[in-house]
């Protein structure tokens, strides 16, 4: 069966956790598209031009364990405004979305630009303060030396850049269901997401 689930939303809203949980529940493949932009961003920190880096991206670039830093996240959001970078990553994402057996893609523009015909679309969000606190715990848990204020400023700066860019700006698709995870546990957020998607699968099947 071909069934695409698009999950978009701002930084650290819980998209990753929900997407992995949804993929495991339905037995679908999962692509964290943020990793593509992070991998391109990381290459630019080593001196490559954004477009060259996007065209040269290799599967092993996505498996690195140094893509989750705040520095790479900022570099990712800077390369993400470059139209040639987005174009270079488009075909891979669309092919992944239509693979047999179902696919979950999470990012910023999946429901709006990459897969406008996705069978199910979620927009996962939370207040900037809640998102920054979650990211702060994640980063310090990985040994990063950051302060709460730095993480909040980073999240707000990336949100602004992601929402204000002209190419594929972050916004909910008109037909997306919004889930605000500000006061939800992971279990409750995941349950809500699965319920919404199950409704769409029932209609499609
Ligand atoms: O994990 P977090 O939500 O902080 O970020 P991410 O999903 O790994 O994405 C990192 C950056 O890549 C974002 O701030 C966006 O600028 C960019 N991105 C994008 O433009 N389009 C996507 N589909 C996914 C990520």
JSON list of C-alpha atoms and ligand atoms in Angstrom, two decimals:
[
{"chain": "A", "resi": 1, "resn": "UNK", "atom": "CA", "xyz": [0.00, 0.00, 0.00]},
{"chain": "A", "resi": 2, "resn": "UNK", "atom": "CA", "xyz": [1.13, 3.57, -0.66]},
{"chain": "A", "resi": 3, "resn": "UNK", "atom": "CA", "xyz": [0.20, 5.95, 2.12]},
{"chain": "A", "resi": 4, "resn": "UNK", "atom": "CA", "xyz": [2.09, 9.11, 3.05]},
{"chain": "A", "resi": 5, "resn": "UNK", "atom": "CA", "xyz": [1.95, 10.74, 6.47]},
{"chain": "A", "resi": 6, "resn": "UNK", "atom": "CA", "xyz": [3.29, 14.32, 6.55]},
{"chain": "A", "resi": 7, "resn": "UNK", "atom": "CA", "xyz": [4.27, 15.70, 9.96]},
{"chain": "A", "resi": 8, "resn": "UNK", "atom": "CA", "xyz": [5.40, 19.34, 10.07]},
{"chain": "A", "resi": 9, "resn": "UNK", "atom": "CA", "xyz": [6.05, 21.85, 12.81]},
{"chain": "A", "resi": 10, "resn": "UNK", "atom": "CA", "xyz": [8.57, 24.20, 14.42]},
{"chain": "A", "resi": 11, "resn": "UNK", "atom": "CA", "xyz": [11.84, 23.26, 16.15]},
{"chain": "A", "resi": 12, "resn": "UNK", "atom": "CA", "xyz": [11.66, 20.78, 19.03]},
{"chain": "A", "resi": 13, "resn": "UNK", "atom": "CA", "xyz": [7.86, 20.50, 18.97]},
{"chain": "A", "resi": 14, "resn": "UNK", "atom": "CA", "xyz": [7.99, 16.72, 19.34]},
{"chain": "A", "resi": 15, "resn": "UNK", "atom": "CA", "xyz": [7.77, 15.82, 15.63]},
{"chain": "A", "resi": 16, "resn": "UNK", "atom": "CA", "xyz": [10.65, 13.36, 15.85]},
{"chain": "A", "resi": 17, "resn": "UNK", "atom": "CA", "xyz": [9.23, 11.38, 18.76]},
{"chain": "A", "resi": 18, "resn": "UNK", "atom": "CA", "xyz": [5.71, 11.38, 17.31]},
{"chain": "A", "resi": 19, "resn": "UNK", "atom": "CA", "xyz": [6.94, 10.44, 13.83]},
{"chain": "A", "resi": 20, "resn": "UNK", "atom": "CA", "xyz": [9.00, 7.50, 15.11]},
{"chain": "A", "resi": 21, "resn": "UNK", "atom": "CA", "xyz": [6.08, 6.31, 17.23]},
{"chain": "A", "resi": 22, "resn": "UNK", "atom": "CA", "xyz": [3.61, 6.64, 14.37]},
{"chain": "A", "resi": 23, "resn": "UNK", "atom": "CA", "xyz": [5.94, 4.80, 11.98]},
{"chain": "A", "resi": 24, "resn": "UNK", "atom": "CA", "xyz": [6.43, 1.97, 14.48]},
{"chain": "A", "resi": 25, "resn": "UNK", "atom": "CA", "xyz": [2.67, 1.74, 15.14]},
{"chain": "A", "resi": 26, "resn": "UNK", "atom": "CA", "xyz": [1.67, 1.47, 11.47]},
{"chain": "A", "resi": 27, "resn": "UNK", "atom": "CA", "xyz": [4.80, -0.38, 10.30]},
{"chain": "A", "resi": 28, "resn": "UNK", "atom": "CA", "xyz": [5.75, 2.47, 7.92]},
{"chain": "A", "resi": 29, "resn": "UNK", "atom": "CA", "xyz": [9.23, 3.72, 7.00]},
{"chain": "A", "resi": 30, "resn": "UNK", "atom": "CA", "xyz": [10.30, 7.05, 8.55]},
{"chain": "A", "resi": 31, "resn": "UNK", "atom": "CA", "xyz": [12.38, 9.90, 7.12]},
{"chain": "A", "resi": 32, "resn": "UNK", "atom": "CA", "xyz": [13.48, 12.79, 9.36]},
{"chain": "A", "resi": 33, "resn": "UNK", "atom": "CA", "xyz": [13.95, 15.39, 6.60]},
{"chain": "A", "resi": 34, "resn": "UNK", "atom": "CA", "xyz": [15.61, 17.78, 9.08]},
{"chain": "A", "resi": 35, "resn": "UNK", "atom": "CA", "xyz": [18.61, 15.45, 8.92]},
{"chain": "A", "resi": 36, "resn": "UNK", "atom": "CA", "xyz": [19.02, 16.22, 5.21]},
{"chain": "A", "resi": 37, "resn": "UNK", "atom": "CA", "xyz": [19.29, 19.95, 5.95]},
{"chain": "A", "resi": 38, "resn": "UNK", "atom": "CA", "xyz": [21.48, 19.31, 9.00]},
{"chain": "A", "resi": 39, "resn": "UNK", "atom": "CA", "xyz": [23.85, 17.17, 6.89]},
{"chain": "A", "resi": 40, "resn": "UNK", "atom": "CA", "xyz": [24.07, 19.92, 4.25]},
{"chain": "A", "resi": 41, "resn": "UNK", "atom": "CA", "xyz": [24.54, 22.53, 7.00]},
{"chain": "A", "resi": 42, "resn": "UNK", "atom": "CA", "xyz": [27.36, 20.51, 8.55]},
{"chain": "A", "resi": 43, "resn": "UNK", "atom": "CA", "xyz": [29.18, 20.34, 5.21]},
{"chain": "A", "resi": 44, "resn": "UNK", "atom": "CA", "xyz": [28.94, 24.15, 4.86]},
{"chain": "A", "resi": 45, "resn": "UNK", "atom": "CA", "xyz": [30.55, 24.54, 8.29]},
{"chain": "A", "resi": 46, "resn": "UNK", "atom": "CA", "xyz": [33.53, 22.73, 6.75]},
{"chain": "A", "resi": 47, "resn": "UNK", "atom": "CA", "xyz": [33.67, 25.28, 3.93]},
{"chain": "A", "resi": 48, "resn": "UNK", "atom": "CA", "xyz": [31.50, 23.86, 1.13]},
{"chain": "A", "resi": 49, "resn": "UNK", "atom": "CA", "xyz": [28.97, 25.98, -0.76]},
{"chain": "A", "resi": 50, "resn": "UNK", "atom": "CA", "xyz": [25.34, 25.09, 0.14]},
{"chain": "A", "resi": 51, "resn": "UNK", "atom": "CA", "xyz": [24.31, 23.95, -3.35]},
{"chain": "A", "resi": 52, "resn": "UNK", "atom": "CA", "xyz": [27.49, 21.89, -3.86]},
{"chain": "A", "resi": 53, "resn": "UNK", "atom": "CA", "xyz": [26.98, 20.31, -0.44]},
{"chain": "A", "resi": 54, "resn": "UNK", "atom": "CA", "xyz": [23.35, 19.40, -1.19]},
{"chain": "A", "resi": 55, "resn": "UNK", "atom": "CA", "xyz": [24.24, 17.84, -4.56]},
{"chain": "A", "resi": 56, "resn": "UNK", "atom": "CA", "xyz": [27.12, 15.86, -3.01]},
{"chain": "A", "resi": 57, "resn": "UNK", "atom": "CA", "xyz": [25.09, 14.47, -0.09]},
{"chain": "A", "resi": 58, "resn": "UNK", "atom": "CA", "xyz": [25.74, 10.77, 0.58]},
{"chain": "A", "resi": 59, "resn": "UNK", "atom": "CA", "xyz": [23.68, 8.30, 2.63]},
{"chain": "A", "resi": 60, "resn": "UNK", "atom": "CA", "xyz": [26.47, 8.09, 5.22]},
{"chain": "A", "resi": 61, "resn": "UNK", "atom": "CA", "xyz": [26.20, 11.86, 5.80]},
{"chain": "A", "resi": 62, "resn": "UNK", "atom": "CA", "xyz": [22.85, 11.16, 7.48]},
{"chain": "A", "resi": 63, "resn": "UNK", "atom": "CA", "xyz": [24.21, 8.58, 9.92]},
{"chain": "A", "resi": 64, "resn": "UNK", "atom": "CA", "xyz": [26.69, 10.85, 11.67]},
{"chain": "A", "resi": 65, "resn": "UNK", "atom": "CA", "xyz": [26.29, 11.39, 15.38]},
{"chain": "A", "resi": 66, "resn": "UNK", "atom": "CA", "xyz": [27.31, 15.07, 15.26]},
{"chain": "A", "resi": 67, "resn": "UNK", "atom": "CA", "xyz": [24.21, 16.41, 13.46]},
{"chain": "A", "resi": 68, "resn": "UNK", "atom": "CA", "xyz": [22.19, 17.23, 16.58]},
{"chain": "A", "resi": 69, "resn": "UNK", "atom": "CA", "xyz": [24.23, 20.18, 17.84]},
{"chain": "A", "resi": 70, "resn": "UNK", "atom": "CA", "xyz": [22.86, 23.75, 18.08]},
{"chain": "A", "resi": 71, "resn": "UNK", "atom": "CA", "xyz": [25.59, 24.92, 15.67]},
{"chain": "A", "resi": 72, "resn": "UNK", "atom": "CA", "xyz": [24.55, 22.41, 12.99]},
{"chain": "A", "resi": 73, "resn": "UNK", "atom": "CA", "xyz": [20.86, 23.28, 13.54]},
{"chain": "A", "resi": 74, "resn": "UNK", "atom": "CA", "xyz": [21.61, 26.95, 12.83]},
{"chain": "A", "resi": 75, "resn": "UNK", "atom": "CA", "xyz": [23.65, 26.03, 9.74]},
{"chain": "A", "resi": 76, "resn": "UNK", "atom": "CA", "xyz": [20.74, 23.82, 8.60]},
{"chain": "A", "resi": 77, "resn": "UNK", "atom": "CA", "xyz": [18.25, 26.66, 8.82]},
{"chain": "A", "resi": 78, "resn": "UNK", "atom": "CA", "xyz": [20.62, 28.95, 6.91]},
{"chain": "A", "resi": 79, "resn": "UNK", "atom": "CA", "xyz": [21.06, 26.51, 3.99]},
{"chain": "A", "resi": 80, "resn": "UNK", "atom": "CA", "xyz": [17.32, 25.75, 4.08]},
{"chain": "A", "resi": 81, "resn": "UNK", "atom": "CA", "xyz": [16.53, 29.24, 2.67]},
{"chain": "A", "resi": 82, "resn": "UNK", "atom": "CA", "xyz": [18.53, 28.49, -0.51]},
{"chain": "A", "resi": 83, "resn": "UNK", "atom": "CA", "xyz": [16.14, 27.39, -3.32]},
{"chain": "A", "resi": 84, "resn": "UNK", "atom": "CA", "xyz": [18.82, 25.24, -5.05]},
{"chain": "A", "resi": 85, "resn": "UNK", "atom": "CA", "xyz": [19.38, 23.31, -1.81]},
{"chain": "A", "resi": 86, "resn": "UNK", "atom": "CA", "xyz": [15.66, 22.59, -1.42]},
{"chain": "A", "resi": 87, "resn": "UNK", "atom": "CA", "xyz": [15.41, 21.58, -5.10]},
{"chain": "A", "resi": 88, "resn": "UNK", "atom": "CA", "xyz": [18.36, 19.19, -4.77]},
{"chain": "A", "resi": 89, "resn": "UNK", "atom": "CA", "xyz": [16.63, 17.36, -1.89]},
{"chain": "A", "resi": 90, "resn": "UNK", "atom": "CA", "xyz": [13.15, 17.21, -3.44]},
{"chain": "A", "resi": 91, "resn": "UNK", "atom": "CA", "xyz": [13.25, 14.03, -5.56]},
{"chain": "A", "resi": 92, "resn": "UNK", "atom": "CA", "xyz": [14.75, 11.91, -2.78]},
{"chain": "A", "resi": 93, "resn": "UNK", "atom": "CA", "xyz": [11.99, 12.98, -0.36]},
{"chain": "A", "resi": 94, "resn": "UNK", "atom": "CA", "xyz": [9.18, 12.41, -2.90]},
{"chain": "A", "resi": 95, "resn": "UNK", "atom": "CA", "xyz": [10.49, 8.97, -3.83]},
{"chain": "A", "resi": 96, "resn": "UNK", "atom": "CA", "xyz": [10.70, 8.05, -0.17]},
{"chain": "A", "resi": 97, "resn": "UNK", "atom": "CA", "xyz": [7.12, 9.27, 0.39]},
{"chain": "A", "resi": 98, "resn": "UNK", "atom": "CA", "xyz": [5.70, 6.98, -2.30]},
{"chain": "A", "resi": 99, "resn": "UNK", "atom": "CA", "xyz": [7.59, 3.82, -1.36]},
{"chain": "A", "resi": 100, "resn": "UNK", "atom": "CA", "xyz": [5.53, 0.68, -1.00]},
{"chain": "A", "resi": 101, "resn": "UNK", "atom": "CA", "xyz": [4.44, -0.09, 2.54]},
{"chain": "A", "resi": 102, "resn": "UNK", "atom": "CA", "xyz": [3.77, 3.47, 3.68]},
{"chain": "A", "resi": 103, "resn": "UNK", "atom": "CA", "xyz": [5.97, 6.38, 4.74]},
{"chain": "A", "resi": 104, "resn": "UNK", "atom": "CA", "xyz": [6.15, 9.01, 7.47]},
{"chain": "A", "resi": 105, "resn": "UNK", "atom": "CA", "xyz": [8.12, 12.17, 6.69]},
{"chain": "A", "resi": 106, "resn": "UNK", "atom": "CA", "xyz": [8.67, 14.90, 9.22]},
{"chain": "A", "resi": 107, "resn": "UNK", "atom": "CA", "xyz": [9.93, 18.42, 8.56]},
{"chain": "A", "resi": 108, "resn": "UNK", "atom": "CA", "xyz": [8.71, 21.92, 7.77]},
{"chain": "A", "resi": 109, "resn": "UNK", "atom": "CA", "xyz": [7.22, 21.74, 4.27]},
{"chain": "A", "resi": 110, "resn": "UNK", "atom": "CA", "xyz": [6.15, 18.12, 3.83]},
{"chain": "A", "resi": 111, "resn": "UNK", "atom": "CA", "xyz": [2.39, 18.74, 3.78]},
{"chain": "A", "resi": 112, "resn": "UNK", "atom": "CA", "xyz": [2.68, 22.01, 1.85]},
{"chain": "A", "resi": 113, "resn": "UNK", "atom": "CA", "xyz": [5.40, 21.47, -0.78]},
{"chain": "A", "resi": 114, "resn": "UNK", "atom": "CA", "xyz": [6.98, 18.00, -0.79]},
{"chain": "A", "resi": 115, "resn": "UNK", "atom": "CA", "xyz": [3.80, 15.93, -0.48]},
{"chain": "A", "resi": 116, "resn": "UNK", "atom": "CA", "xyz": [0.76, 18.20, -0.98]},
{"chain": "A", "resi": 117, "resn": "UNK", "atom": "CA", "xyz": [-1.29, 15.05, -1.71]},
{"chain": "A", "resi": 118, "resn": "UNK", "atom": "CA", "xyz": [-0.23, 13.18, 1.44]},
{"chain": "A", "resi": 119, "resn": "UNK", "atom": "CA", "xyz": [-3.12, 11.07, 2.74]},
{"chain": "A", "resi": 120, "resn": "UNK", "atom": "CA", "xyz": [-2.62, 12.30, 6.33]},
{"chain": "A", "resi": 121, "resn": "UNK", "atom": "CA", "xyz": [-1.11, 15.60, 7.52]},
{"chain": "A", "resi": 122, "resn": "UNK", "atom": "CA", "xyz": [-0.31, 16.71, 11.05]},
{"chain": "A", "resi": 123, "resn": "UNK", "atom": "CA", "xyz": [1.09, 20.02, 12.27]},
{"chain": "A", "resi": 124, "resn": "UNK", "atom": "CA", "xyz": [2.79, 19.44, 15.63]},
{"chain": "A", "resi": 125, "resn": "UNK", "atom": "CA", "xyz": [3.48, 22.54, 17.68]},
{"chain": "A", "resi": 126, "resn": "UNK", "atom": "CA", "xyz": [4.05, 23.83, 21.25]},
{"chain": "A", "resi": 127, "resn": "UNK", "atom": "CA", "xyz": [4.91, 27.16, 22.89]},
{"chain": "A", "resi": 128, "resn": "UNK", "atom": "CA", "xyz": [8.45, 28.44, 22.29]},
{"chain": "A", "resi": 129, "resn": "UNK", "atom": "CA", "xyz": [9.22, 28.15, 26.03]},
{"chain": "A", "resi": 130, "resn": "UNK", "atom": "CA", "xyz": [8.12, 24.51, 26.26]},
{"chain": "A", "resi": 131, "resn": "UNK", "atom": "CA", "xyz": [10.02, 23.62, 23.09]},
{"chain": "A", "resi": 132, "resn": "UNK", "atom": "CA", "xyz": [13.18, 25.37, 24.33]},
{"chain": "A", "resi": 133, "resn": "UNK", "atom": "CA", "xyz": [13.00, 23.54, 27.67]},
{"chain": "A", "resi": 134, "resn": "UNK", "atom": "CA", "xyz": [12.72, 20.16, 25.92]},
{"chain": "A", "resi": 135, "resn": "UNK", "atom": "CA", "xyz": [15.63, 20.96, 23.62]},
{"chain": "A", "resi": 136, "resn": "UNK", "atom": "CA", "xyz": [17.69, 22.24, 26.59]},
{"chain": "A", "resi": 137, "resn": "UNK", "atom": "CA", "xyz": [17.22, 18.91, 28.40]},
{"chain": "A", "resi": 138, "resn": "UNK", "atom": "CA", "xyz": [18.08, 16.98, 25.22]},
{"chain": "A", "resi": 139, "resn": "UNK", "atom": "CA", "xyz": [21.24, 19.00, 24.51]},
{"chain": "A", "resi": 140, "resn": "UNK", "atom": "CA", "xyz": [22.54, 18.99, 28.10]},
{"chain": "A", "resi": 141, "resn": "UNK", "atom": "CA", "xyz": [21.71, 15.26, 28.27]},
{"chain": "A", "resi": 142, "resn": "UNK", "atom": "CA", "xyz": [24.08, 14.80, 25.32]},
{"chain": "A", "resi": 143, "resn": "UNK", "atom": "CA", "xyz": [26.81, 16.72, 27.12]},
{"chain": "A", "resi": 144, "resn": "UNK", "atom": "CA", "xyz": [26.41, 20.10, 25.33]},
{"chain": "A", "resi": 145, "resn": "UNK", "atom": "CA", "xyz": [27.33, 23.15, 27.38]},
{"chain": "A", "resi": 146, "resn": "UNK", "atom": "CA", "xyz": [24.35, 25.46, 26.74]},
{"chain": "A", "resi": 147, "resn": "UNK", "atom": "CA", "xyz": [22.13, 27.72, 28.84]},
{"chain": "A", "resi": 148, "resn": "UNK", "atom": "CA", "xyz": [18.31, 27.83, 28.78]},
{"chain": "A", "resi": 149, "resn": "UNK", "atom": "CA", "xyz": [18.45, 31.40, 27.43]},
{"chain": "A", "resi": 150, "resn": "UNK", "atom": "CA", "xyz": [20.76, 30.40, 24.58]},
{"chain": "A", "resi": 151, "resn": "UNK", "atom": "CA", "xyz": [18.50, 27.52, 23.58]},
{"chain": "A", "resi": 152, "resn": "UNK", "atom": "CA", "xyz": [15.36, 29.71, 23.69]},
{"chain": "A", "resi": 153, "resn": "UNK", "atom": "CA", "xyz": [17.07, 32.36, 21.55]},
{"chain": "A", "resi": 154, "resn": "UNK", "atom": "CA", "xyz": [18.23, 29.68, 19.09]},
{"chain": "A", "resi": 155, "resn": "UNK", "atom": "CA", "xyz": [14.76, 28.16, 18.77]},
{"chain": "A", "resi": 156, "resn": "UNK", "atom": "CA", "xyz": [13.14, 31.59, 18.23]},
{"chain": "A", "resi": 157, "resn": "UNK", "atom": "CA", "xyz": [15.76, 32.62, 15.67]},
{"chain": "A", "resi": 158, "resn": "UNK", "atom": "CA", "xyz": [15.32, 29.41, 13.65]},
{"chain": "A", "resi": 159, "resn": "UNK", "atom": "CA", "xyz": [11.50, 29.63, 13.85]},
{"chain": "A", "resi": 160, "resn": "UNK", "atom": "CA", "xyz": [11.61, 33.19, 12.50]},
{"chain": "A", "resi": 161, "resn": "UNK", "atom": "CA", "xyz": [13.96, 32.21, 9.67]},
{"chain": "A", "resi": 162, "resn": "UNK", "atom": "CA", "xyz": [11.89, 29.11, 8.83]},
{"chain": "A", "resi": 163, "resn": "UNK", "atom": "CA", "xyz": [8.57, 31.02, 8.81]},
{"chain": "A", "resi": 164, "resn": "UNK", "atom": "CA", "xyz": [9.75, 34.14, 6.99]},
{"chain": "A", "resi": 165, "resn": "UNK", "atom": "CA", "xyz": [11.66, 32.55, 4.10]},
{"chain": "A", "resi": 166, "resn": "UNK", "atom": "CA", "xyz": [10.03, 32.89, 0.69]},
{"chain": "A", "resi": 167, "resn": "UNK", "atom": "CA", "xyz": [10.82, 29.32, -0.39]},
{"chain": "A", "resi": 168, "resn": "UNK", "atom": "CA", "xyz": [8.65, 26.66, 1.37]},
{"chain": "A", "resi": 169, "resn": "UNK", "atom": "CA", "xyz": [8.05, 28.62, 4.59]},
{"chain": "A", "resi": 170, "resn": "UNK", "atom": "CA", "xyz": [7.00, 26.78, 7.73]},
{"chain": "A", "resi": 171, "resn": "UNK", "atom": "CA", "xyz": [3.19, 26.90, 8.01]},
{"chain": "A", "resi": 172, "resn": "UNK", "atom": "CA", "xyz": [0.41, 24.37, 8.47]},
{"chain": "A", "resi": 173, "resn": "UNK", "atom": "CA", "xyz": [-1.10, 22.93, 5.28]},
{"chain": "A", "resi": 174, "resn": "UNK", "atom": "CA", "xyz": [-4.76, 23.97, 4.96]},
{"chain": "A", "resi": 175, "resn": "UNK", "atom": "CA", "xyz": [-5.83, 20.34, 5.45]},
{"chain": "A", "resi": 176, "resn": "UNK", "atom": "CA", "xyz": [-3.44, 19.55, 8.34]},
{"chain": "A", "resi": 177, "resn": "UNK", "atom": "CA", "xyz": [-4.69, 18.63, 11.81]},
{"chain": "A", "resi": 178, "resn": "UNK", "atom": "CA", "xyz": [-2.82, 20.66, 14.46]},
{"chain": "A", "resi": 179, "resn": "UNK", "atom": "CA", "xyz": [-1.65, 19.00, 17.67]},
{"chain": "A", "resi": 180, "resn": "UNK", "atom": "CA", "xyz": [-0.36, 21.37, 20.38]},
{"chain": "A", "resi": 181, "resn": "UNK", "atom": "CA", "xyz": [1.91, 19.32, 22.64]},
{"chain": "A", "resi": 182, "resn": "UNK", "atom": "CA", "xyz": [2.59, 22.14, 25.18]},
{"chain": "A", "resi": 183, "resn": "UNK", "atom": "CA", "xyz": [0.71, 20.39, 27.97]},
{"chain": "A", "resi": 184, "resn": "UNK", "atom": "CA", "xyz": [0.61, 16.83, 26.61]},
{"chain": "A", "resi": 185, "resn": "UNK", "atom": "CA", "xyz": [2.76, 13.89, 27.67]},
{"chain": "A", "resi": 186, "resn": "UNK", "atom": "CA", "xyz": [4.56, 12.00, 24.88]},
{"chain": "A", "resi": 187, "resn": "UNK", "atom": "CA", "xyz": [2.12, 9.12, 25.31]},
{"chain": "A", "resi": 188, "resn": "UNK", "atom": "CA", "xyz": [-0.92, 11.39, 24.95]},
{"chain": "A", "resi": 189, "resn": "UNK", "atom": "CA", "xyz": [0.52, 13.28, 21.99]},
{"chain": "A", "resi": 190, "resn": "UNK", "atom": "CA", "xyz": [1.32, 10.02, 20.23]},
{"chain": "A", "resi": 191, "resn": "UNK", "atom": "CA", "xyz": [-2.14, 8.59, 20.99]},
{"chain": "A", "resi": 192, "resn": "UNK", "atom": "CA", "xyz": [-3.79, 11.68, 19.49]},
{"chain": "A", "resi": 193, "resn": "UNK", "atom": "CA", "xyz": [-1.60, 11.49, 16.39]},
{"chain": "A", "resi": 194, "resn": "UNK", "atom": "CA", "xyz": [-2.36, 7.79, 15.87]},
{"chain": "A", "resi": 195, "resn": "UNK", "atom": "CA", "xyz": [-6.11, 8.43, 16.28]},
{"chain": "A", "resi": 196, "resn": "UNK", "atom": "CA", "xyz": [-6.08, 11.16, 13.64]},
{"chain": "A", "resi": 197, "resn": "UNK", "atom": "CA", "xyz": [-4.09, 9.08, 11.18]},
{"chain": "A", "resi": 198, "resn": "UNK", "atom": "CA", "xyz": [-6.22, 5.98, 11.77]},
{"chain": "A", "resi": 199, "resn": "UNK", "atom": "CA", "xyz": [-9.27, 8.05, 10.73]},
{"chain": "A", "resi": 200, "resn": "UNK", "atom": "CA", "xyz": [-7.58, 8.85, 7.39]},
{"chain": "A", "resi": 201, "resn": "UNK", "atom": "CA", "xyz": [-6.48, 5.25, 6.85]},
{"chain": "A", "resi": 202, "resn": "UNK", "atom": "CA", "xyz": [-10.04, 4.05, 7.45]},
{"chain": "A", "resi": 203, "resn": "UNK", "atom": "CA", "xyz": [-11.37, 6.56, 4.90]},
{"chain": "A", "resi": 204, "resn": "UNK", "atom": "CA", "xyz": [-8.67, 5.61, 2.34]},
{"chain": "A", "resi": 205, "resn": "UNK", "atom": "CA", "xyz": [-9.11, 1.87, 2.82]},
{"chain": "B", "resi": 1, "resn": "LIG", "atom": "O1", "xyz": [14.91, 18.92, 15.40]},
{"chain": "B", "resi": 1, "resn": "LIG", "atom": "P1", "xyz": [14.50, 20.33, 15.05]},
{"chain": "B", "resi": 1, "resn": "LIG", "atom": "O2", "xyz": [13.02, 20.47, 14.95]},
{"chain": "B", "resi": 1, "resn": "LIG", "atom": "O3", "xyz": [15.14, 21.35, 15.92]},
{"chain": "B", "resi": 1, "resn": "LIG", "atom": "O4", "xyz": [15.13, 20.65, 13.62]},
{"chain": "B", "resi": 1, "resn": "LIG", "atom": "P2", "xyz": [15.19, 19.76, 12.31]},
{"chain": "B", "resi": 1, "resn": "LIG", "atom": "O5", "xyz": [13.82, 19.20, 12.03]},
{"chain": "B", "resi": 1, "resn": "LIG", "atom": "O6", "xyz": [16.31, 18.80, 12.39]},
{"chain": "B", "resi": 1, "resn": "LIG", "atom": "O7", "xyz": [15.50, 20.85, 11.17]},
{"chain": "B", "resi": 1, "resn": "LIG", "atom": "C1", "xyz": [16.65, 21.66, 11.18]},
{"chain": "B", "resi": 1, "resn": "LIG", "atom": "C2", "xyz": [16.43, 22.82, 10.23]},
{"chain": "B", "resi": 1, "resn": "LIG", "atom": "O8", "xyz": [16.32, 22.31, 8.90]},
{"chain": "B", "resi": 1, "resn": "LIG", "atom": "C3", "xyz": [15.14, 23.61, 10.46]},
{"chain": "B", "resi": 1, "resn": "LIG", "atom": "O9", "xyz": [15.30, 24.70, 11.35]},
{"chain": "B", "resi": 1, "resn": "LIG", "atom": "C4", "xyz": [14.77, 24.10, 9.05]},
{"chain": "B", "resi": 1, "resn": "LIG", "atom": "O10", "xyz": [15.41, 25.31, 8.74]},
{"chain": "B", "resi": 1, "resn": "LIG", "atom": "C5", "xyz": [15.36, 23.04, 8.14]},
{"chain": "B", "resi": 1, "resn": "LIG", "atom": "N1", "xyz": [14.32, 22.15, 7.58]},
{"chain": "B", "resi": 1, "resn": "LIG", "atom": "C6", "xyz": [13.59, 22.59, 6.49]},
{"chain": "B", "resi": 1, "resn": "LIG", "atom": "O11", "xyz": [13.77, 23.71, 6.05]},
{"chain": "B", "resi": 1, "resn": "LIG", "atom": "N2", "xyz": [12.69, 21.76, 5.89]},
{"chain": "B", "resi": 1, "resn": "LIG", "atom": "C7", "xyz": [12.46, 20.54, 6.38]},
{"chain": "B", "resi": 1, "resn": "LIG", "atom": "N3", "xyz": [11.57, 19.74, 5.75]},
{"chain": "B", "resi": 1, "resn": "LIG", "atom": "C8", "xyz": [13.16, 20.07, 7.51]},
{"chain": "B", "resi": 1, "resn": "LIG", "atom": "C9", "xyz": [14.09, 20.91, 8.11]}
]
